[in-house]
């Protein structure tokens, strides 16, 4: 599977449970299959967001300013 993906952090059973809540006509196996596909799609989106971030796009500037603020706050404590 994805060696560097978010799939490891997603509990497929919880996702399948949510799918079954939204569509009780599915079987457990069908919900698991849909959940796996959803997690793979999430991984693609996450990988794209990481690539954007590494290239200074997406949430890069927001995180940059938050990091600078935290660094400045920590310096003030000393």
Backbone as JSON Lines, residues from 0, in Angstrom:
{"i":0,"aa":"X","n":[0.83,-1.19,0.0],"ca":[0.0,0.0,0.0],"c":[0.87,1.25,0.0]}
{"i":1,"aa":"X","n":[0.4,2.35,0.48],"ca":[1.15,3.6,0.47],"c":[2.1,3.63,1.67]}
{"i":2,"aa":"X","n":[3.38,3.64,1.39],"ca":[4.35,3.62,2.49],"c":[4.41,4.94,3.23]}
{"i":3,"aa":"X","n":[4.07,6.04,2.56],"ca":[4.18,7.35,3.2],"c":[2.82,8.04,3.31]}
{"i":4,"aa":"X","n":[1.75,7.29,3.21],"ca":[0.43,7.9,3.19],"c":[-0.21,8.05,4.54]}
{"i":5,"aa":"X","n":[-1.39,8.66,4.52],"ca":[-2.14,8.86,5.74],"c":[-2.99,7.65,6.08]}
{"i":6,"aa":"X","n":[-3.03,6.67,5.18],"ca":[-3.92,5.53,5.4],"c":[-3.67,4.84,6.74]}
{"i":7,"aa":"X","n":[-2.45,4.86,7.21],"ca":[-2.13,4.21,8.49],"c":[-2.81,4.91,9.65]}
{"i":8,"aa":"X","n":[-3.09,6.17,9.5],"ca":[-3.67,6.94,10.6],"c":[-5.19,6.93,10.58]}
{"i":9,"aa":"X","n":[-5.77,6.43,9.51],"ca":[-7.22,6.4,9.39],"c":[-7.73,5.03,9.82]}
{"i":10,"aa":"X","n":[-8.66,5.03,10.73],"ca":[-9.26,3.78,11.21],"c":[-10.34,3.37,10.22]}
{"i":11,"aa":"X","n":[-10.05,2.39,9.39],"ca":[-10.98,1.97,8.35],"c":[-12.3,1.49,8.94]}
{"i":12,"aa":"X","n":[-12.27,0.94,10.12],"ca":[-13.51,0.47,10.75],"c":[-14.43,1.63,11.11]}
{"i":13,"aa":"X","n":[-13.84,2.74,11.56],"ca":[-14.66,3.92,11.86],"c":[-15.24,4.51,10.58]}
{"i":14,"aa":"X","n":[-14.44,4.54,9.53],"ca":[-14.93,5.06,8.24],"c":[-16.05,4.17,7.72]}
{"i":15,"aa":"X","n":[-15.86,2.86,7.78],"ca":[-16.89,1.93,7.33],"c":[-18.17,2.1,8.16]}
{"i":16,"aa":"X","n":[-18.0,2.33,9.45],"ca":[-19.16,2.57,10.32],"c":[-19.94,3.8,9.9]}
{"i":17,"aa":"X","n":[-19.22,4.86,9.55],"ca":[-19.89,6.08,9.09],"c":[-20.6,5.84,7.76]}
{"i":18,"aa":"X","n":[-19.97,5.06,6.9],"ca":[-20.59,4.73,5.61],"c":[-21.89,3.96,5.85]}
{"i":19,"aa":"X","n":[-21.85,3.0,6.76],"ca":[-23.05,2.2,7.06],"c":[-24.15,3.06,7.68]}
{"i":20,"aa":"X","n":[-23.78,4.08,8.46],"ca":[-24.79,5.0,9.01],"c":[-25.49,5.75,7.89]}
{"i":21,"aa":"X","n":[-24.68,6.17,6.87],"ca":[-25.24,6.93,5.76],"c":[-25.95,6.05,4.74]}
{"i":22,"aa":"X","n":[-25.57,4.78,4.67],"ca":[-26.16,3.87,3.7],"c":[-26.29,2.48,4.31]}
{"i":23,"aa":"X","n":[-27.34,2.27,5.1],"ca":[-27.49,0.99,5.8],"c":[-27.79,-0.18,4.87]}
{"i":24,"aa":"X","n":[-28.01,0.08,3.58],"ca":[-28.28,-1.0,2.63],"c":[-27.02,-1.73,2.22]}
{"i":25,"aa":"X","n":[-25.86,-1.17,2.54],"ca":[-24.59,-1.83,2.2],"c":[-24.27,-2.92,3.22]}
{"i":26,"aa":"X","n":[-23.53,-3.9,2.77],"ca":[-23.02,-4.91,3.69],"c":[-21.74,-4.37,4.33]}
{"i":27,"aa":"X","n":[-21.29,-5.05,5.36],"ca":[-20.03,-4.66,6.03],"c":[-18.87,-4.7,5.04]}
{"i":28,"aa":"X","n":[-18.81,-5.74,4.22],"ca":[-17.73,-5.86,3.23],"c":[-17.78,-4.74,2.2]}
{"i":29,"aa":"X","n":[-18.96,-4.39,1.75],"ca":[-19.1,-3.3,0.79],"c":[-18.66,-1.98,1.41]}
{"i":30,"aa":"X","n":[-19.04,-1.77,2.66],"ca":[-18.64,-0.55,3.36],"c":[-17.12,-0.49,3.52]}
{"i":31,"aa":"X","n":[-16.51,-1.63,3.82],"ca":[-15.05,-1.69,3.95],"c":[-14.38,-1.35,2.6]}
{"i":32,"aa":"X","n":[-14.95,-1.88,1.53],"ca":[-14.4,-1.61,0.2],"c":[-14.51,-0.12,-0.15]}
{"i":33,"aa":"X","n":[-15.66,0.46,0.12],"ca":[-15.85,1.9,-0.13],"c":[-14.89,2.71,0.75]}
{"i":34,"aa":"X","n":[-14.75,2.31,2.0],"ca":[-13.86,3.02,2.92],"c":[-12.42,2.99,2.42]}
{"i":35,"aa":"X","n":[-11.97,1.84,1.93],"ca":[-10.61,1.73,1.42],"c":[-10.4,2.66,0.22]}
{"i":36,"aa":"X","n":[-11.37,2.71,-0.67],"ca":[-11.28,3.6,-1.83],"c":[-11.24,5.06,-1.36]}
{"i":37,"aa":"X","n":[-12.08,5.38,-0.39],"ca":[-12.11,6.75,0.14],"c":[-10.77,7.13,0.76]}
{"i":38,"aa":"X","n":[-10.17,6.2,1.5],"ca":[-8.88,6.47,2.14],"c":[-7.79,6.66,1.1]}
{"i":39,"aa":"X","n":[-7.84,5.88,0.02],"ca":[-6.87,6.06,-1.07],"c":[-7.04,7.44,-1.7]}
{"i":40,"aa":"X","n":[-8.28,7.89,-1.88],"ca":[-8.52,9.22,-2.43],"c":[-8.03,10.3,-1.47]}
{"i":41,"aa":"X","n":[-8.25,10.09,-0.18],"ca":[-7.75,11.03,0.83],"c":[-6.24,11.11,0.75]}
{"i":42,"aa":"X","n":[-5.6,9.97,0.57],"ca":[-4.15,9.93,0.48],"c":[-3.65,10.74,-0.72]}
{"i":43,"aa":"X","n":[-4.35,10.64,-1.85],"ca":[-3.98,11.42,-3.03],"c":[-4.1,12.92,-2.75]}
{"i":44,"aa":"X","n":[-5.2,13.29,-2.09],"ca":[-5.39,14.71,-1.76],"c":[-4.33,15.19,-0.79]}
{"i":45,"aa":"X","n":[-4.02,14.36,0.19],"ca":[-3.01,14.71,1.18],"c":[-1.64,14.86,0.51]}
{"i":46,"aa":"X","n":[-1.32,13.93,-0.38],"ca":[-0.03,13.99,-1.1],"c":[0.06,15.26,-1.93]}
{"i":47,"aa":"X","n":[-1.04,15.63,-2.54],"ca":[-1.08,16.85,-3.34],"c":[-0.88,18.08,-2.44]}
{"i":48,"aa":"X","n":[-1.54,18.07,-1.28],"ca":[-1.39,19.19,-0.34],"c":[0.05,19.3,0.15]}
{"i":49,"aa":"X","n":[0.7,18.16,0.39],"ca":[2.09,18.16,0.84],"c":[2.98,18.72,-0.26]}
{"i":50,"aa":"X","n":[2.75,18.31,-1.5],"ca":[3.55,18.82,-2.61],"c":[3.37,20.33,-2.74]}
{"i":51,"aa":"X","n":[2.13,20.8,-2.63],"ca":[1.89,22.25,-2.68],"c":[2.63,22.95,-1.55]}
{"i":52,"aa":"X","n":[2.55,22.4,-0.35],"ca":[3.2,22.99,0.81],"c":[4.7,23.08,0.6]}
{"i":53,"aa":"X","n":[5.28,22.0,0.1],"ca":[6.73,21.98,-0.14],"c":[7.15,23.01,-1.18]}
{"i":54,"aa":"X","n":[6.23,23.37,-2.04],"ca":[6.52,24.36,-3.08],"c":[6.08,25.77,-2.69]}
{"i":55,"aa":"X","n":[5.76,25.96,-1.42],"ca":[5.4,27.29,-0.93],"c":[3.98,27.7,-1.25]}
{"i":56,"aa":"X","n":[3.15,26.75,-1.58],"ca":[1.76,27.04,-1.93],"c":[0.83,26.48,-0.86]}
{"i":57,"aa":"X","n":[-0.47,26.59,-1.11],"ca":[-1.45,26.04,-0.17],"c":[-1.4,26.75,1.17]}
{"i":58,"aa":"X","n":[-1.26,25.99,2.24],"ca":[-1.25,26.54,3.6],"c":[0.13,26.99,4.05]}
{"i":59,"aa":"X","n":[1.07,27.04,3.13],"ca":[2.45,27.36,3.5],"c":[2.55,28.69,4.26]}
{"i":60,"aa":"X","n":[1.99,29.76,3.71],"ca":[2.14,31.07,4.34],"c":[1.41,31.14,5.68]}
{"i":61,"aa":"X","n":[0.24,30.52,5.78],"ca":[-0.47,30.52,7.07],"c":[0.36,29.81,8.13]}
{"i":62,"aa":"X","n":[0.94,28.67,7.78],"ca":[1.78,27.94,8.73],"c":[3.06,28.71,9.04]}
{"i":63,"aa":"X","n":[3.59,29.38,8.04],"ca":[4.8,30.18,8.24],"c":[4.55,31.26,9.29]}
{"i":64,"aa":"X","n":[3.45,32.01,9.13],"ca":[3.17,33.09,10.06],"c":[2.86,32.55,11.46]}
{"i":65,"aa":"X","n":[2.18,31.42,11.55],"ca":[1.92,30.8,12.86],"c":[3.22,30.37,13.52]}
{"i":66,"aa":"X","n":[4.14,29.82,12.73],"ca":[5.43,29.37,13.27],"c":[6.24,30.56,13.76]}
{"i":67,"aa":"X","n":[6.27,31.64,12.98],"ca":[7.01,32.84,13.38],"c":[6.43,33.4,14.67]}
{"i":68,"aa":"X","n":[5.11,33.41,14.77],"ca":[4.46,33.91,15.98],"c":[4.84,33.06,17.19]}
{"i":69,"aa":"X","n":[4.87,31.75,17.03],"ca":[5.24,30.86,18.14],"c":[6.7,31.03,18.53]}
{"i":70,"aa":"X","n":[7.56,31.2,17.54],"ca":[8.98,31.42,17.84],"c":[9.13,32.71,18.63]}
{"i":71,"aa":"X","n":[8.46,33.77,18.2],"ca":[8.55,35.06,18.9],"c":[7.98,34.97,20.3]}
{"i":72,"aa":"X","n":[6.9,34.21,20.47],"ca":[6.3,34.03,21.8],"c":[7.26,33.28,22.72]}
{"i":73,"aa":"X","n":[7.93,32.25,22.2],"ca":[8.87,31.49,23.01],"c":[10.07,32.34,23.4]}
{"i":74,"aa":"X","n":[10.52,33.2,22.52],"ca":[11.66,34.07,22.82],"c":[11.31,35.05,23.93]}
{"i":75,"aa":"X","n":[10.06,35.49,23.98],"ca":[9.64,36.45,24.99],"c":[9.6,35.83,26.38]}
{"i":76,"aa":"X","n":[9.44,34.51,26.45],"ca":[9.39,33.84,27.75],"c":[10.74,33.82,28.43]}
{"i":77,"aa":"X","n":[11.8,33.92,27.68],"ca":[13.15,33.82,28.25],"c":[13.74,35.14,28.47]}
